[in-house]
Coordinates of C-alpha atoms in Angstrom, one line a residue:
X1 CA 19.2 6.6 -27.1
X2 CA 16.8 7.7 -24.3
X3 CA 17.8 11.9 -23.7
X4 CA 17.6 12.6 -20.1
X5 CA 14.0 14.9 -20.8
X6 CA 12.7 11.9 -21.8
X7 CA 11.8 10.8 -18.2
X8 CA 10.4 14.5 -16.9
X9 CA 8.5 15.0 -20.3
X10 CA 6.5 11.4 -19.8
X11 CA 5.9 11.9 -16.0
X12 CA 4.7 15.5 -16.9
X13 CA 2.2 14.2 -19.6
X14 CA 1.1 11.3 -17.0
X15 CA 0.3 14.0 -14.0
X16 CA -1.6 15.8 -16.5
X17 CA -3.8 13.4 -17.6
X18 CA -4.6 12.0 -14.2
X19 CA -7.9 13.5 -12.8
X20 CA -7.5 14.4 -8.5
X21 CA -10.8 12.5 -8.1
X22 CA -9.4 9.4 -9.8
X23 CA -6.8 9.6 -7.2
X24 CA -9.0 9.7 -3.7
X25 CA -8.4 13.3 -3.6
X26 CA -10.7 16.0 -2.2
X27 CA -12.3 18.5 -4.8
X28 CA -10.1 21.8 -4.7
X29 CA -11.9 25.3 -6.1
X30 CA -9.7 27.5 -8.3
X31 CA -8.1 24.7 -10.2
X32 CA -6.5 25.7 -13.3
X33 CA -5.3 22.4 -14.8
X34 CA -7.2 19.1 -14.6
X35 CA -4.5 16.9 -13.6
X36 CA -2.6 16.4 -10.6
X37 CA -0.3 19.1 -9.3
X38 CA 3.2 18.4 -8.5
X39 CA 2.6 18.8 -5.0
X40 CA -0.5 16.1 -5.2
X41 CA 2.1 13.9 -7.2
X42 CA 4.6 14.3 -4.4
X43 CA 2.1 13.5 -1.4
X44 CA 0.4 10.3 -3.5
X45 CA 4.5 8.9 -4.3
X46 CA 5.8 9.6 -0.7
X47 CA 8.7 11.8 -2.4
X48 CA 9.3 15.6 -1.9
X49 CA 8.0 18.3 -4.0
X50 CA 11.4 19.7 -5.0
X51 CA 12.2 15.6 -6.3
X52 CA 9.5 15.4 -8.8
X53 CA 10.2 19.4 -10.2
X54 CA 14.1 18.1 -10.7
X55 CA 12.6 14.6 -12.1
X56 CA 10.6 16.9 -14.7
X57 CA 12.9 19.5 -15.1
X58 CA 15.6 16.4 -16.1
X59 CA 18.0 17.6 -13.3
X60 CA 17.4 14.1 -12.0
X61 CA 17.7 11.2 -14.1
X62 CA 18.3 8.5 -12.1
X63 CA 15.6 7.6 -9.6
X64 CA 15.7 4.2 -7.8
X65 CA 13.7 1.5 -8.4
X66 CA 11.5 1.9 -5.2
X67 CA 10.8 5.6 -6.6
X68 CA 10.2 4.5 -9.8
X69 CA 7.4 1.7 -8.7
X70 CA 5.9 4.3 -6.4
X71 CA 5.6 7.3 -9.0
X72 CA 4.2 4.2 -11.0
X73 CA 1.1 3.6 -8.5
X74 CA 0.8 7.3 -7.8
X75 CA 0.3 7.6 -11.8
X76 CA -1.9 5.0 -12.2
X77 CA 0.5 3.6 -14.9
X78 CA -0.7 -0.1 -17.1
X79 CA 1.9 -2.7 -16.9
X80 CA 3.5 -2.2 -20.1
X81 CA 3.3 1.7 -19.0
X82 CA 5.2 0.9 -16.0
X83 CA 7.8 -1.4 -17.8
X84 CA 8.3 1.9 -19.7
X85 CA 9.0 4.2 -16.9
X86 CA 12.0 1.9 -15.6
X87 CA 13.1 1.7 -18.9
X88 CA 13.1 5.5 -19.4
X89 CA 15.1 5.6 -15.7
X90 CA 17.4 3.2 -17.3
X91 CA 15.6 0.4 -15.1
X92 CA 15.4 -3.2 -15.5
X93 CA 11.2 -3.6 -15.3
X94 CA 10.0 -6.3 -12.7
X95 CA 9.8 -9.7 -13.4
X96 CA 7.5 -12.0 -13.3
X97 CA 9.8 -14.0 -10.9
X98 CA 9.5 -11.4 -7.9
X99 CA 6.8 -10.2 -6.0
X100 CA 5.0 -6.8 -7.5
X101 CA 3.5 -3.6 -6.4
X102 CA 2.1 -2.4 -9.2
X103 CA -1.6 -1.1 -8.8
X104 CA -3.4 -0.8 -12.6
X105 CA -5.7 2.0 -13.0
X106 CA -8.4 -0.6 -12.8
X107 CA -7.9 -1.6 -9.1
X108 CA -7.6 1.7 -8.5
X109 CA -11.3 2.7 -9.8
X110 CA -12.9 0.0 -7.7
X111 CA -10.8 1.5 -4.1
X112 CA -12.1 4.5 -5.3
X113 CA -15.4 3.4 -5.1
X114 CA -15.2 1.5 -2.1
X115 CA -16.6 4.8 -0.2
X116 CA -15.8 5.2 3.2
X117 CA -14.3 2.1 3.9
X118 CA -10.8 1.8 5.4
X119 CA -8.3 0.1 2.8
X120 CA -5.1 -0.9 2.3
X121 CA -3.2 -2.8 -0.5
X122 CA -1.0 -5.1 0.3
X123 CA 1.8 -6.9 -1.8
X124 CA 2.1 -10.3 -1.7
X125 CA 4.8 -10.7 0.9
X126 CA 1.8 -8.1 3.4
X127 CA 4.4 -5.5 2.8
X128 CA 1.7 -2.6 2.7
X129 CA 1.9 -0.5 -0.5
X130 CA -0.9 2.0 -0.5
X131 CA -3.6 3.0 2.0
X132 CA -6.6 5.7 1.8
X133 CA -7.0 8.3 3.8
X134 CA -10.2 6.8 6.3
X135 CA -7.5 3.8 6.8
X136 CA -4.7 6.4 8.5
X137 CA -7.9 7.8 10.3
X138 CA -8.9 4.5 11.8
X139 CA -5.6 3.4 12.5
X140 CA -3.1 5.7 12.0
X141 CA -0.9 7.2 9.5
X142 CA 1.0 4.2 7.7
X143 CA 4.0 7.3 6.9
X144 CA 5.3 7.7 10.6
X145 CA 6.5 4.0 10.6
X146 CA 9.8 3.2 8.4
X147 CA 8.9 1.4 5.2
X148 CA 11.2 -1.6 6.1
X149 CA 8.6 -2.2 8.7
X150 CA 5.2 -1.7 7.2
X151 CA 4.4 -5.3 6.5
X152 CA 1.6 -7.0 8.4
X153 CA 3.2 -10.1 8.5
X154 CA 5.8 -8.5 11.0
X155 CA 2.9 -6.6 12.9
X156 CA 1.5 -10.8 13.3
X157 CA 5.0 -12.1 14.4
X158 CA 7.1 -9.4 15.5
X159 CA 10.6 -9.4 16.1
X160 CA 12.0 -7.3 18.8
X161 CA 14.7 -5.0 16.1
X162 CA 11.4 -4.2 14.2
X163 CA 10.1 -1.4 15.8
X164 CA 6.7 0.1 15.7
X165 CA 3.9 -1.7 14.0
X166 CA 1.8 -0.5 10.9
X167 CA -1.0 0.5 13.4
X168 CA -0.2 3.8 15.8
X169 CA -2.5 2.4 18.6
X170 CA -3.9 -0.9 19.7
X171 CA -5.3 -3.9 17.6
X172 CA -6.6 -6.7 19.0
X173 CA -7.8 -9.9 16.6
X174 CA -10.5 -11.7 17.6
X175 CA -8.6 -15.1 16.7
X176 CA -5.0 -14.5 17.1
X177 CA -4.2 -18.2 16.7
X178 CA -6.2 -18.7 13.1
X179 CA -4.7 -15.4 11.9
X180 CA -1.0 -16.4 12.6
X181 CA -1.5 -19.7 10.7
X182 CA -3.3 -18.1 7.8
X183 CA -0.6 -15.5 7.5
X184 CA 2.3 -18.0 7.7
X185 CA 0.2 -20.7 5.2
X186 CA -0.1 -17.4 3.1
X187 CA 3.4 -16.7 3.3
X188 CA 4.3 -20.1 2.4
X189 CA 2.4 -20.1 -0.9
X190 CA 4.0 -16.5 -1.7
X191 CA 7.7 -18.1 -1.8
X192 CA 6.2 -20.9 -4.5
X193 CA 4.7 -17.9 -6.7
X194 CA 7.3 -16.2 -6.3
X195 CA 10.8 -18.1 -5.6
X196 CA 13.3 -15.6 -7.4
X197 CA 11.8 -12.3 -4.9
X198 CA 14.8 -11.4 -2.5
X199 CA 12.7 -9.6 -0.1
X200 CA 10.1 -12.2 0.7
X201 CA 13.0 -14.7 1.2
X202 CA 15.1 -12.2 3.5
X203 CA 11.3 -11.3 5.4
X204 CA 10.8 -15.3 5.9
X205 CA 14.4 -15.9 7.2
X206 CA 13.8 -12.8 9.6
X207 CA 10.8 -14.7 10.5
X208 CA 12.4 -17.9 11.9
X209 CA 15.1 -16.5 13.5
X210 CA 13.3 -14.2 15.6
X211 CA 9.6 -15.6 16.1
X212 CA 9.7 -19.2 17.5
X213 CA 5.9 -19.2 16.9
X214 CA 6.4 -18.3 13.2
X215 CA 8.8 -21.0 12.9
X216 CA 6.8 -23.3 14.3
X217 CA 3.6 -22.5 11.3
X218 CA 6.4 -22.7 8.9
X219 CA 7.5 -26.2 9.9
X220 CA 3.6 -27.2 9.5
X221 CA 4.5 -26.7 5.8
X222 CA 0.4 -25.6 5.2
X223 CA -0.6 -23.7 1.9
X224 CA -3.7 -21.3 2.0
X225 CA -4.5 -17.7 1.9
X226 CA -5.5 -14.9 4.6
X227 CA -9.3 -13.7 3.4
X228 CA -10.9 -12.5 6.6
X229 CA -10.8 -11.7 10.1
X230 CA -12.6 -9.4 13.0
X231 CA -10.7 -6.6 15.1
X232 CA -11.3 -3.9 17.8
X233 CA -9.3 -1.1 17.2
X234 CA -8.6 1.1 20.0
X235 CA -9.0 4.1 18.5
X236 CA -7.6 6.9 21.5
X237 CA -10.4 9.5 20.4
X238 CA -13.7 7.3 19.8
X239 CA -12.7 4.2 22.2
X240 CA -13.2 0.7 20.7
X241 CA -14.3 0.0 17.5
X242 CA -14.9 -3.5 16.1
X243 CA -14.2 -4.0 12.1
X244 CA -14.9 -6.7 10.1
X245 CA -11.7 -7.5 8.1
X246 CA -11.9 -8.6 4.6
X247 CA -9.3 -9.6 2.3
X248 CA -9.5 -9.5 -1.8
X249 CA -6.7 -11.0 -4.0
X250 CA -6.1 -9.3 -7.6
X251 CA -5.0 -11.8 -10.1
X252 CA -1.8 -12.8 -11.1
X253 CA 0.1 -10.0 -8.7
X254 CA -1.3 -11.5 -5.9
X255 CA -2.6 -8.2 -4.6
X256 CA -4.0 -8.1 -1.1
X257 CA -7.0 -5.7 -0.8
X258 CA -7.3 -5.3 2.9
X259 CA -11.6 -3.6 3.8
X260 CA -12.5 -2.8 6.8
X261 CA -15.9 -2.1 7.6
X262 CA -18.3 -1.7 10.3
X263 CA -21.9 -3.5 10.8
X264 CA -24.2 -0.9 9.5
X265 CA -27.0 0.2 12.8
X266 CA -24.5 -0.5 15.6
X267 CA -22.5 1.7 18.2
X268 CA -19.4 0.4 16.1
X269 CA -20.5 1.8 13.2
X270 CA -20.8 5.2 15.1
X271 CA -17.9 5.1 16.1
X272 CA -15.9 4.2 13.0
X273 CA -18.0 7.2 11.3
X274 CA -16.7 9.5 14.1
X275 CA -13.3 8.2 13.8
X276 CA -12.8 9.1 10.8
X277 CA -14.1 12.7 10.9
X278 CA -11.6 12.9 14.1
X279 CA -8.8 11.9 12.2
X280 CA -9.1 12.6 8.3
X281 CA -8.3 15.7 8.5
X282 CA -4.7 15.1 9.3
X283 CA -4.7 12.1 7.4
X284 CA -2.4 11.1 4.4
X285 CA -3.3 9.6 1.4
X286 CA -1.6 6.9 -0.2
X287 CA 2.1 7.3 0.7
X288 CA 3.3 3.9 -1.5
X289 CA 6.5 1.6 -0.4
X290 CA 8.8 0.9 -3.1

């Protein structure tokens, strides 16, 4: 029988353990413990302060799933690690049926050597699950728009109740058309991986009734995967700033690492490196979905 500690006690030893650096964030003097703080926890979960002191204090005991999964990332958790924390929030883990948003400590040690490069991981509906902070400097912070929202695949067919995109200013692709098909062929495979997953088959039937053009890719019935694309971001305190946009897949999760970089020795590259001194200051660091 699981006692209602159980849950603080193993998130407490988990924060401990987990080095700042290991987690993208900046070296603090007159540290006395070499794990994370409760407040870092907080920021790198997208939960409040005050949850994860009652989560460890065992005044809460029953966090939701999307908390869970989100503590789970911030932790750097294994699979079978994160099958334990649901099961110690008396969770039913994922299955393999439904799409995941687990991020295993060894993804996260090659985005944290991936410099200063804006990324983003995606899950493999494109709902956007973590981002660094040179990504919410380039673009925007991912926190000010509602999680419901922060897919790309909505920011590529949008549907007028959606709102604002992931984005805060302008993104133009260079090929709009080839990124519309290769999202919706992408899409398409994602519902054969993963046929059981209620949110990609709600986020494809929001599709076709509100995007006639996403509708029309569907019908196509093509299979393939989004890898890469070029963009000018309109960044409101540098001006434009063209990106090349890469895309990675990890494994069997179907992962999406989203890079992008500038060409090195151009006035883009400038300006990307100026972008993000403008805005990392304010930036957030991974603020996960759930």
């Amino acid at each position: 029988m699981t006692t209602t500690t159980d849950l603080g006690s193993t998130i407490r030893a988990w924060r401990d353990r987990l080095a700042p650096s290991a987690a993208g964030l900046p070296a603090r003097h007159g540290r006395r413990t070499s794990g994370l703080r409760r407040e870092e926890l907080a920021e790198l979960a997208g939960v409040s302060v005050d949850y994860v002191v009652r989560l460890e204090q065992g005044r809460a005991t029953t966090p939701s799933a999307q908390v869970v999964a989100a503590l789970a990332r911030a932790l750097q958790l294994s699979t079978d690690e994160r099958d334990h924390l649901f099961r110690l929030a008396s969770l039913a883990p994922p299955t393999s049926g439904r799409v995941s948003e687990h991020v295993s400590p060894s993804v996260h040690r090659v985005l944290s050597r991936l410099g200063d490069a804006a990324v983003a991981v995606f899950a493999a509906d494109w709902q956007l699950i973590w981002w660094n902070r040179s990504w919410a400097a380039l673009l925007g912070d991912p926190a000010a728009v509602p999680v419901p929202v922060r897919n790309f695949a909505r920011c590529v067919f949008p549907v007028a109740a959606d709102g604002p995109a992931i984005a805060q200013w302008p993104v133009v692709v260079q090929d709009q058309a080839h990124t519309e098909a290769a999202v919706a062929s992408d899409l398409r495979r994602a519902t054969g991986r993963f046929p059981d997953d209620p949110r990609l088959a709600a986020l494809v039937r929001s599709l076709l009734a509100g995007s006639a053009r996403f509708a029309e890719l569907w019908a196509a019935g093509t299979v393939s995967a989004h890898r890469e694309d070029r963009k000018v971001v309109h960044h409101p305190a540098v001006g434009p700033v063209a990106v090349d946009c890469d895309t990675l897949t990890d494994g069997e999760a179907d992962l999406k690492i989203v890079v992008m970089t500038a060409a090195p020795g151009t006035d883009d590259e400038s300006r990307f490196r100026l972008a993000l001194v403008a805005g990392v200051q304010d930036a957030v660091a991974p603020s996960p979905t759930g």
